[in-house]
Amino acid sequence: MTDINADPAAGLRWRALETRVGLDQLPAFHRAFLTWRGVEGAEGMPLRRVQQRVEAELNRLVQAGQATRDGEDWHLSADALTGFGAAQAFLD
């Protein structure tokens, strides 16, 4: 497994985290991320809309200084997902 946190100070790549989550669990993971970010109605959103909202939330992390965008990926600061319990199992 690729170590997405080789240097904890450097943070992690969002796409690498998604790879760790796996395709089968990804829709639930994305919905959990949206709920954690305060997006209402995430559970009932169509998958296409969920993906759009995830990208919007990642871009909000960029605006807040907790991430940078690198093409089709986001590089999150080490503390960007603090409190997001659904991600913890994939960060170890």
PDB file as gemmi writes it, atoms N, CA and C in Angstrom:
CRYST1    1.000    1.000    1.000  90.00  90.00  90.00 P 1                      
ATOM      1  N   MET A   1       0.838  -1.172   0.000  1.00  0.00           N  
ATOM      2  CA  MET A   1       0.000   0.000   0.000  1.00  0.00           C  
ATOM      3  C   MET A   1       0.886   1.238   0.000  1.00  0.00           C  
ATOM      4  N   THR A   2       0.525   2.231  -0.791  1.00  0.00           N  
ATOM      5  CA  THR A   2       1.275   3.467  -0.864  1.00  0.00           C  
ATOM      6  C   THR A   2       1.095   4.258   0.422  1.00  0.00           C  
ATOM      7  N   ASP A   3       2.167   4.789   0.955  1.00  0.00           N  
ATOM      8  CA  ASP A   3       2.099   5.575   2.173  1.00  0.00           C  
ATOM      9  C   ASP A   3       1.791   7.015   1.803  1.00  0.00           C  
ATOM     10  N   ILE A   4       0.528   7.418   1.983  1.00  0.00           N  
ATOM     11  CA  ILE A   4       0.139   8.766   1.611  1.00  0.00           C  
ATOM     12  C   ILE A   4       0.535   9.782   2.662  1.00  0.00           C  
ATOM     13  N   ASN A   5       1.057   9.319   3.780  1.00  0.00           N  
ATOM     14  CA  ASN A   5       1.489  10.207   4.847  1.00  0.00           C  
ATOM     15  C   ASN A   5       2.960   9.986   5.174  1.00  0.00           C  
ATOM     16  N   ALA A   6       3.790   9.726   4.184  1.00  0.00           N  
ATOM     17  CA  ALA A   6       5.207   9.459   4.421  1.00  0.00           C  
ATOM     18  C   ALA A   6       5.843  10.584   5.235  1.00  0.00           C  
ATOM     19  N   ASP A   7       5.481  11.819   4.941  1.00  0.00           N  
ATOM     20  CA  ASP A   7       5.937  12.969   5.698  1.00  0.00           C  
ATOM     21  C   ASP A   7       4.687  13.667   6.231  1.00  0.00           C  
ATOM     22  N   PRO A   8       4.297  13.416   7.484  1.00  0.00           N  
ATOM     23  CA  PRO A   8       3.053  13.975   8.002  1.00  0.00           C  
ATOM     24  C   PRO A   8       2.946  15.479   7.842  1.00  0.00           C  
ATOM     25  N   ALA A   9       4.060  16.194   7.912  1.00  0.00           N  
ATOM     26  CA  ALA A   9       4.024  17.641   7.743  1.00  0.00           C  
ATOM     27  C   ALA A   9       3.621  18.019   6.324  1.00  0.00           C  
ATOM     28  N   ALA A  10       3.861  17.119   5.379  1.00  0.00           N  
ATOM     29  CA  ALA A  10       3.552  17.416   3.987  1.00  0.00           C  
ATOM     30  C   ALA A  10       2.080  17.193   3.662  1.00  0.00           C  
ATOM     31  N   GLY A  11       1.329  16.531   4.534  1.00  0.00           N  
ATOM     32  CA  GLY A  11      -0.085  16.287   4.281  1.00  0.00           C  
ATOM     33  C   GLY A  11      -0.303  15.061   3.430  1.00  0.00           C  
ATOM     34  N   LEU A  12      -1.409  15.067   2.666  1.00  0.00           N  
ATOM     35  CA  LEU A  12      -1.741  13.906   1.856  1.00  0.00           C  
ATOM     36  C   LEU A  12      -2.440  14.319   0.572  1.00  0.00           C  
ATOM     37  N   ARG A  13      -2.430  13.412  -0.366  1.00  0.00           N  
ATOM     38  CA  ARG A  13      -3.112  13.649  -1.645  1.00  0.00           C  
ATOM     39  C   ARG A  13      -4.511  13.052  -1.577  1.00  0.00           C  
ATOM     40  N   TRP A  14      -5.525  13.807  -2.005  1.00  0.00           N  
ATOM     41  CA  TRP A  14      -6.911  13.356  -1.971  1.00  0.00           C  
ATOM     42  C   TRP A  14      -7.112  12.129  -2.835  1.00  0.00           C  
ATOM     43  N   ARG A  15      -6.564  12.095  -4.039  1.00  0.00           N  
ATOM     44  CA  ARG A  15      -6.768  10.952  -4.943  1.00  0.00           C  
ATOM     45  C   ARG A  15      -6.140   9.681  -4.367  1.00  0.00           C  
ATOM     46  N   ALA A  16      -5.021   9.805  -3.671  1.00  0.00           N  
ATOM     47  CA  ALA A  16      -4.414   8.635  -3.028  1.00  0.00           C  
ATOM     48  C   ALA A  16      -5.318   8.130  -1.910  1.00  0.00           C  
ATOM     49  N   LEU A  17      -5.934   9.045  -1.185  1.00  0.00           N  
ATOM     50  CA  LEU A  17      -6.875   8.652  -0.134  1.00  0.00           C  
ATOM     51  C   LEU A  17      -8.074   7.928  -0.749  1.00  0.00           C  
ATOM     52  N   GLU A  18      -8.607   8.440  -1.845  1.00  0.00           N  
ATOM     53  CA  GLU A  18      -9.728   7.784  -2.523  1.00  0.00           C  
ATOM     54  C   GLU A  18      -9.349   6.381  -2.977  1.00  0.00           C  
ATOM     55  N   THR A  19      -8.132   6.200  -3.442  1.00  0.00           N  
ATOM     56  CA  THR A  19      -7.660   4.880  -3.866  1.00  0.00           C  
ATOM     57  C   THR A  19      -7.661   3.917  -2.684  1.00  0.00           C  
ATOM     58  N   ARG A  20      -7.216   4.391  -1.545  1.00  0.00           N  
ATOM     59  CA  ARG A  20      -7.224   3.548  -0.342  1.00  0.00           C  
ATOM     60  C   ARG A  20      -8.637   3.164   0.073  1.00  0.00           C  
ATOM     61  N   VAL A  21      -9.573   4.076  -0.070  1.00  0.00           N  
ATOM     62  CA  VAL A  21     -10.965   3.808   0.305  1.00  0.00           C  
ATOM     63  C   VAL A  21     -11.533   2.691  -0.564  1.00  0.00           C  
ATOM     64  N   GLY A  22     -11.236   2.718  -1.840  1.00  0.00           N  
ATOM     65  CA  GLY A  22     -11.716   1.690  -2.752  1.00  0.00           C  
ATOM     66  C   GLY A  22     -13.023   2.081  -3.426  1.00  0.00           C  
ATOM     67  N   LEU A  23     -13.208   1.581  -4.621  1.00  0.00           N  
ATOM     68  CA  LEU A  23     -14.355   1.946  -5.447  1.00  0.00           C  
ATOM     69  C   LEU A  23     -15.689   1.603  -4.798  1.00  0.00           C  
ATOM     70  N   ASP A  24     -15.782   0.449  -4.167  1.00  0.00           N  
ATOM     71  CA  ASP A  24     -17.055   0.031  -3.567  1.00  0.00           C  
ATOM     72  C   ASP A  24     -17.492   0.940  -2.418  1.00  0.00           C  
ATOM     73  N   GLN A  25     -16.549   1.441  -1.665  1.00  0.00           N  
ATOM     74  CA  GLN A  25     -16.867   2.263  -0.497  1.00  0.00           C  
ATOM     75  C   GLN A  25     -16.847   3.761  -0.781  1.00  0.00           C  
ATOM     76  N   LEU A  26     -16.399   4.125  -1.982  1.00  0.00           N  
ATOM     77  CA  LEU A  26     -16.196   5.537  -2.287  1.00  0.00           C  
ATOM     78  C   LEU A  26     -17.464   6.390  -2.208  1.00  0.00           C  
ATOM     79  N   PRO A  27     -18.609   5.954  -2.745  1.00  0.00           N  
ATOM     80  CA  PRO A  27     -19.803   6.809  -2.629  1.00  0.00           C  
ATOM     81  C   PRO A  27     -20.179   7.107  -1.172  1.00  0.00           C  
ATOM     82  N   ALA A  28     -20.117   6.111  -0.304  1.00  0.00           N  
ATOM     83  CA  ALA A  28     -20.435   6.329   1.112  1.00  0.00           C  
ATOM     84  C   ALA A  28     -19.394   7.245   1.758  1.00  0.00           C  
ATOM     85  N   PHE A  29     -18.129   7.066   1.395  1.00  0.00           N  
ATOM     86  CA  PHE A  29     -17.060   7.911   1.916  1.00  0.00           C  
ATOM     87  C   PHE A  29     -17.274   9.363   1.507  1.00  0.00           C  
ATOM     88  N   HIS A  30     -17.599   9.577   0.238  1.00  0.00           N  
ATOM     89  CA  HIS A  30     -17.844  10.938  -0.248  1.00  0.00           C  
ATOM     90  C   HIS A  30     -19.037  11.567   0.471  1.00  0.00           C  
ATOM     91  N   ARG A  31     -20.106  10.793   0.656  1.00  0.00           N  
ATOM     92  CA  ARG A  31     -21.280  11.322   1.370  1.00  0.00           C  
ATOM     93  C   ARG A  31     -20.931  11.651   2.823  1.00  0.00           C  
ATOM     94  N   ALA A  32     -20.130  10.810   3.452  1.00  0.00           N  
ATOM     95  CA  ALA A  32     -19.696  11.081   4.824  1.00  0.00           C  
ATOM     96  C   ALA A  32     -18.851  12.356   4.877  1.00  0.00           C  
ATOM     97  N   PHE A  33     -17.994  12.548   3.891  1.00  0.00           N  
ATOM     98  CA  PHE A  33     -17.175  13.760   3.806  1.00  0.00           C  
ATOM     99  C   PHE A  33     -18.070  14.992   3.691  1.00  0.00           C  
ATOM    100  N   LEU A  34     -19.068  14.915   2.825  1.00  0.00           N  
ATOM    101  CA  LEU A  34     -19.970  16.051   2.652  1.00  0.00           C  
ATOM    102  C   LEU A  34     -20.752  16.347   3.931  1.00  0.00           C  
ATOM    103  N   THR A  35     -21.228  15.299   4.580  1.00  0.00           N  
ATOM    104  CA  THR A  35     -21.956  15.489   5.834  1.00  0.00           C  
ATOM    105  C   THR A  35     -21.045  16.124   6.873  1.00  0.00           C  
ATOM    106  N   TRP A  36     -19.811  15.643   6.962  1.00  0.00           N  
ATOM    107  CA  TRP A  36     -18.826  16.203   7.896  1.00  0.00           C  
ATOM    108  C   TRP A  36     -18.569  17.684   7.596  1.00  0.00           C  
ATOM    109  N   ARG A  37     -18.597  18.044   6.328  1.00  0.00           N  
ATOM    110  CA  ARG A  37     -18.369  19.429   5.916  1.00  0.00           C  
ATOM    111  C   ARG A  37     -19.617  20.292   6.069  1.00  0.00           C  
ATOM    112  N   GLY A  38     -20.741  19.682   6.480  1.00  0.00           N  
ATOM    113  CA  GLY A  38     -21.949  20.455   6.733  1.00  0.00           C  
ATOM    114  C   GLY A  38     -22.886  20.595   5.545  1.00  0.00           C  
ATOM    115  N   VAL A  39     -22.691  19.781   4.516  1.00  0.00           N  
ATOM    116  CA  VAL A  39     -23.560  19.827   3.341  1.00  0.00           C  
ATOM    117  C   VAL A  39     -24.836  19.051   3.659  1.00  0.00           C  
ATOM    118  N   GLU A  40     -25.959  19.717   3.603  1.00  0.00           N  
ATOM    119  CA  GLU A  40     -27.234  19.066   3.910  1.00  0.00           C  
ATOM    120  C   GLU A  40     -27.715  18.223   2.740  1.00  0.00           C  
ATOM    121  N   GLY A  41     -28.347  17.102   3.059  1.00  0.00           N  
ATOM    122  CA  GLY A  41     -28.950  16.252   2.037  1.00  0.00           C  
ATOM    123  C   GLY A  41     -27.984  15.378   1.264  1.00  0.00           C  
ATOM    124  N   ALA A  42     -26.777  15.208   1.766  1.00  0.00           N  
ATOM    125  CA  ALA A  42     -25.767  14.423   1.045  1.00  0.00           C  
ATOM    126  C   ALA A  42     -26.201  12.981   0.830  1.00  0.00           C  
ATOM    127  N   GLU A  43     -26.911  12.422   1.792  1.00  0.00           N  
ATOM    128  CA  GLU A  43     -27.333  11.014   1.689  1.00  0.00           C  
ATOM    129  C   GLU A  43     -28.254  10.761   0.499  1.00  0.00           C  
ATOM    130  N   GLY A  44     -29.058  11.741   0.125  1.00  0.00           N  
ATOM    131  CA  GLY A  44     -30.012  11.548  -0.959  1.00  0.00           C  
ATOM    132  C   GLY A  44     -29.568  12.089  -2.302  1.00  0.00           C  
ATOM    133  N   MET A  45     -28.368  12.641  -2.382  1.00  0.00           N  
ATOM    134  CA  MET A  45     -27.885  13.223  -3.641  1.00  0.00           C  
ATOM    135  C   MET A  45     -27.541  12.148  -4.660  1.00  0.00           C  
ATOM    136  N   PRO A  46     -27.808  12.412  -5.940  1.00  0.00           N  
ATOM    137  CA  PRO A  46     -27.322  11.516  -6.998  1.00  0.00           C  
ATOM    138  C   PRO A  46     -25.787  11.516  -6.996  1.00  0.00           C  
ATOM    139  N   LEU A  47     -25.191  10.407  -7.400  1.00  0.00           N  
ATOM    140  CA  LEU A  47     -23.727  10.276  -7.361  1.00  0.00           C  
ATOM    141  C   LEU A  47     -23.000  11.390  -8.102  1.00  0.00           C  
ATOM    142  N   ARG A  48     -23.515  11.781  -9.245  1.00  0.00           N  
ATOM    143  CA  ARG A  48     -22.855  12.842 -10.024  1.00  0.00           C  
ATOM    144  C   ARG A  48     -22.804  14.138  -9.214  1.00  0.00           C  
ATOM    145  N   ARG A  49     -23.893  14.446  -8.539  1.00  0.00           N  
ATOM    146  CA  ARG A  49     -23.958  15.654  -7.717  1.00  0.00           C  
ATOM    147  C   ARG A  49     -23.026  15.535  -6.510  1.00  0.00           C  
ATOM    148  N   VAL A  50     -22.937  14.351  -5.932  1.00  0.00           N  
ATOM    149  CA  VAL A  50     -22.032  14.121  -4.808  1.00  0.00           C  
ATOM    150  C   VAL A  50     -20.598  14.453  -5.237  1.00  0.00           C  
ATOM    151  N   GLN A  51     -20.187  13.949  -6.391  1.00  0.00           N  
ATOM    152  CA  GLN A  51     -18.825  14.210  -6.872  1.00  0.00           C  
ATOM    153  C   GLN A  51     -18.582  15.709  -7.075  1.00  0.00           C  
ATOM    154  N   GLN A  52     -19.563  16.398  -7.629  1.00  0.00           N  
ATOM    155  CA  GLN A  52     -19.426  17.846  -7.833  1.00  0.00           C  
ATOM    156  C   GLN A  52     -19.276  18.573  -6.501  1.00  0.00           C  
ATOM    157  N   ARG A  53     -20.063  18.165  -5.511  1.00  0.00           N  
ATOM    158  CA  ARG A  53     -20.004  18.817  -4.206  1.00  0.00           C  
ATOM    159  C   ARG A  53     -18.706  18.498  -3.477  1.00  0.00           C  
ATOM    160  N   VAL A  54     -18.198  17.277  -3.628  1.00  0.00           N  
ATOM    161  CA  VAL A  54     -16.905  16.929  -3.023  1.00  0.00           C  
ATOM    162  C   VAL A  54     -15.826  17.854  -3.578  1.00  0.00           C  
ATOM    163  N   GLU A  55     -15.804  18.030  -4.889  1.00  0.00           N  
ATOM    164  CA  GLU A  55     -14.814  18.920  -5.495  1.00  0.00           C  
ATOM    165  C   GLU A  55     -14.991  20.356  -5.007  1.00  0.00           C  
ATOM    166  N   ALA A  56     -16.229  20.794  -4.859  1.00  0.00           N  
ATOM    167  CA  ALA A  56     -16.480  22.145  -4.348  1.00  0.00           C  
ATOM    168  C   ALA A  56     -15.947  22.289  -2.924  1.00  0.00           C  
ATOM    169  N   GLU A  57     -16.157  21.271  -2.101  1.00  0.00           N  
ATOM    170  CA  GLU A  57     -15.665  21.322  -0.721  1.00  0.00           C  
ATOM    171  C   GLU A  57     -14.142  21.282  -0.667  1.00  0.00           C  
ATOM    172  N   LEU A  58     -13.541  20.501  -1.544  1.00  0.00           N  
ATOM    173  CA  LEU A  58     -12.076  20.475  -1.601  1.00  0.00           C  
ATOM    174  C   LEU A  58     -11.546  21.847  -2.017  1.00  0.00           C  
ATOM    175  N   ASN A  59     -12.234  22.498  -2.948  1.00  0.00           N  
ATOM    176  CA  ASN A  59     -11.831  23.844  -3.356  1.00  0.00           C  
ATOM    177  C   ASN A  59     -12.017  24.845  -2.218  1.00  0.00           C  
ATOM    178  N   ARG A  60     -13.006  24.622  -1.364  1.00  0.00           N  
ATOM    179  CA  ARG A  60     -13.168  25.475  -0.180  1.00  0.00           C  
ATOM    180  C   ARG A  60     -11.996  25.275   0.785  1.00  0.00           C  
ATOM    181  N   LEU A  61     -11.500  24.045   0.877  1.00  0.00           N  
ATOM    182  CA  LEU A  61     -10.307  23.809   1.697  1.00  0.00           C  
ATOM    183  C   LEU A  61      -9.109  24.580   1.134  1.00  0.00           C  
ATOM    184  N   VAL A  62      -9.031  24.662  -0.193  1.00  0.00           N  
ATOM    185  CA  VAL A  62      -7.968  25.450  -0.834  1.00  0.00           C  
ATOM    186  C   VAL A  62      -8.112  26.916  -0.424  1.00  0.00           C  
ATOM    187  N   GLN A  63      -9.327  27.433  -0.521  1.00  0.00           N  
ATOM    188  CA  GLN A  63      -9.573  28.831  -0.159  1.00  0.00           C  
ATOM    189  C   GLN A  63      -9.240  29.110   1.305  1.00  0.00           C  
ATOM    190  N   ALA A  64      -9.442  28.105   2.151  1.00  0.00           N  
ATOM    191  CA  ALA A  64      -9.167  28.256   3.584  1.00  0.00           C  
ATOM    192  C   ALA A  64      -7.691  28.047   3.922  1.00  0.00           C  
ATOM    193  N   GLY A  65      -6.881  27.714   2.913  1.00  0.00           N  
ATOM    194  CA  GLY A  65      -5.457  27.503   3.149  1.00  0.00           C  
ATOM    195  C   GLY A  65      -5.119  26.131   3.701  1.00  0.00           C  
ATOM    196  N   GLN A  66      -6.067  25.186   3.643  1.00  0.00           N  
ATOM    197  CA  GLN A  66      -5.832  23.836   4.150  1.00  0.00           C  
ATOM    198  C   GLN A  66      -5.495  22.843   3.045  1.00  0.00           C  
ATOM    199  N   ALA A  67      -5.438  23.305   1.807  1.00  0.00           N  
ATOM    200  CA  ALA A  67      -5.128  22.427   0.678  1.00  0.00           C  
ATOM    201  C   ALA A  67      -4.632  23.277  -0.486  1.00  0.00           C  
ATOM    202  N   THR A  68      -3.997  22.592  -1.428  1.00  0.00           N  
ATOM    203  CA  THR A  68      -3.633  23.220  -2.694  1.00  0.00           C  
ATOM    204  C   THR A  68      -4.126  22.305  -3.806  1.00  0.00           C  
ATOM    205  N   ARG A  69      -4.425  22.895  -4.926  1.00  0.00           N  
ATOM    206  CA  ARG A  69      -4.891  22.102  -6.067  1.00  0.00           C  
ATOM    207  C   ARG A  69      -3.706  21.840  -6.983  1.00  0.00           C  
ATOM    208  N   ASP A  70      -3.638  20.607  -7.467  1.00  0.00           N  
ATOM    209  CA  ASP A  70      -2.577  20.206  -8.385  1.00  0.00           C  
ATOM    210  C   ASP A  70      -3.226  19.446  -9.526  1.00  0.00           C  
ATOM    211  N   GLY A  71      -3.656  20.151 -10.552  1.00  0.00           N  
ATOM    212  CA  GLY A  71      -4.354  19.518 -11.666  1.00  0.00           C  
ATOM    213  C   GLY A  71      -5.682  18.960 -11.213  1.00  0.00           C  
ATOM    214  N   GLU A  72      -5.840  17.648 -11.332  1.00  0.00           N  
ATOM    215  CA  GLU A  72      -7.075  16.973 -10.930  1.00  0.00           C  
ATOM    216  C   GLU A  72      -6.991  16.388  -9.516  1.00  0.00           C  
ATOM    217  N   ASP A  73      -6.035  16.841  -8.738  1.00  0.00           N  
ATOM    218  CA  ASP A  73      -5.831  16.334  -7.387  1.00  0.00           C  
ATOM    219  C   ASP A  73      -5.723  17.507  -6.419  1.00  0.00           C  
ATOM    220  N   TRP A  74      -5.869  17.200  -5.149  1.00  0.00           N  
ATOM    221  CA  TRP A  74      -5.719  18.189  -4.088  1.00  0.00           C  
ATOM    222  C   TRP A  74      -4.714  17.655  -3.089  1.00  0.00           C  
ATOM    223  N   HIS A  75      -3.830  18.519  -2.648  1.00  0.00           N  
ATOM    224  CA  HIS A  75      -2.853  18.174  -1.630  1.00  0.00           C  
ATOM    225  C   HIS A  75      -3.321  18.833  -0.344  1.00  0.00           C  
ATOM    226  N   LEU A  76      -3.771  18.024   0.614  1.00  0.00           N  
ATOM    227  CA  LEU A  76      -4.335  18.520   1.858  1.00  0.00           C  
ATOM    228  C   LEU A  76      -3.260  18.656   2.921  1.00  0.00           C  
ATOM    229  N   SER A  77      -3.392  19.696   3.744  1.00  0.00           N  
ATOM    230  CA  SER A  77      -2.464  19.855   4.861  1.00  0.00           C  
ATOM    231  C   SER A  77      -2.683  18.704   5.843  1.00  0.00           C  
ATOM    232  N   ALA A  78      -1.719  18.494   6.690  1.00  0.00           N  
ATOM    233  CA  ALA A  78      -1.755  17.361   7.620  1.00  0.00           C  
ATOM    234  C   ALA A  78      -2.978  17.388   8.532  1.00  0.00           C  
ATOM    235  N   ASP A  79      -3.502  18.572   8.824  1.00  0.00           N  
ATOM    236  CA  ASP A  79      -4.637  18.670   9.742  1.00  0.00           C  
ATOM    237  C   ASP A  79      -5.972  18.923   9.046  1.00  0.00           C  
ATOM    238  N   ALA A  80      -6.014  18.902   7.736  1.00  0.00           N  
ATOM    239  CA  ALA A  80      -7.239  19.245   6.993  1.00  0.00           C  
ATOM    240  C   ALA A  80      -8.403  18.308   7.297  1.00  0.00           C  
ATOM    241  N   LEU A  81      -8.133  17.061   7.615  1.00  0.00           N  
ATOM    242  CA  LEU A  81      -9.199  16.089   7.865  1.00  0.00           C  
ATOM    243  C   LEU A  81      -9.362  15.766   9.343  1.00  0.00           C  
ATOM    244  N   THR A  82      -8.779  16.579  10.204  1.00  0.00           N  
ATOM    245  CA  THR A  82      -8.923  16.369  11.640  1.00  0.00           C  
ATOM    246  C   THR A  82     -10.398  16.399  12.016  1.00  0.00           C  
ATOM    247  N   GLY A  83     -10.846  15.355  12.682  1.00  0.00           N  
ATOM    248  CA  GLY A  83     -12.240  15.252  13.084  1.00  0.00           C  
ATOM    249  C   GLY A  83     -13.115  14.489  12.118  1.00  0.00           C  
ATOM    250  N   PHE A  84     -12.585  14.148  10.947  1.00  0.00           N  
ATOM    251  CA  PHE A  84     -13.341  13.383   9.962  1.00  0.00           C  
ATOM    252  C   PHE A  84     -13.073  11.903  10.212  1.00  0.00           C  
ATOM    253  N   GLY A  85     -13.884  11.309  11.070  1.00  0.00           N  
ATOM    254  CA  GLY A  85     -13.685   9.947  11.516  1.00  0.00           C  
ATOM    255  C   GLY A  85     -13.646   8.915  10.412  1.00  0.00           C  
ATOM    256  N   ALA A  86     -14.440   9.090   9.351  1.00  0.00           N  
ATOM    257  CA  ALA A  86     -14.489   8.103   8.269  1.00  0.00           C  
ATOM    258  C   ALA A  86     -13.148   7.982   7.539  1.00  0.00           C  
ATOM    259  N   ALA A  87     -12.308   8.988   7.640  1.00  0.00           N  
ATOM    260  CA  ALA A  87     -11.021   8.945   6.949  1.00  0.00           C  
ATOM    261  C   ALA A  87      -9.937   8.286   7.778  1.00  0.00           C  
ATOM    262  N   GLN A  88     -10.097   8.231   9.073  1.00  0.00           N  
ATOM    263  CA  GLN A  88      -9.021   7.795   9.959  1.00  0.00           C  
ATOM    264  C   GLN A  88      -8.486   6.393   9.650  1.00  0.00           C  
ATOM    265  N   ALA A  89      -9.361   5.469   9.333  1.00  0.00           N  
ATOM    266  CA  ALA A  89      -8.918   4.102   9.032  1.00  0.00           C  
ATOM    267  C   ALA A  89      -8.022   4.045   7.796  1.00  0.00           C  
ATOM    268  N   PHE A  90      -8.137   5.025   6.925  1.00  0.00           N  
ATOM    269  CA  PHE A  90      -7.362   5.024   5.685  1.00  0.00           C  
ATOM    270  C   PHE A  90      -6.106   5.885   5.778  1.00  0.00           C  
ATOM    271  N   LEU A  91      -5.919   6.535   6.905  1.00  0.00           N  
ATOM    272  CA  LEU A  91      -4.774   7.413   7.080  1.00  0.00           C  
ATOM    273  C   LEU A  91      -3.634   6.751   7.841  1.00  0.00           C  
ATOM    274  N   ASP A  92      -3.885   5.624   8.464  1.00  0.00           N  
ATOM    275  CA  ASP A  92      -2.857   4.936   9.249  1.00  0.00           C  
ATOM    276  C   ASP A  92      -1.853   4.232   8.378  1.00  0.00           C  
TER     277      ASP A  92                                                      
END                                                                             
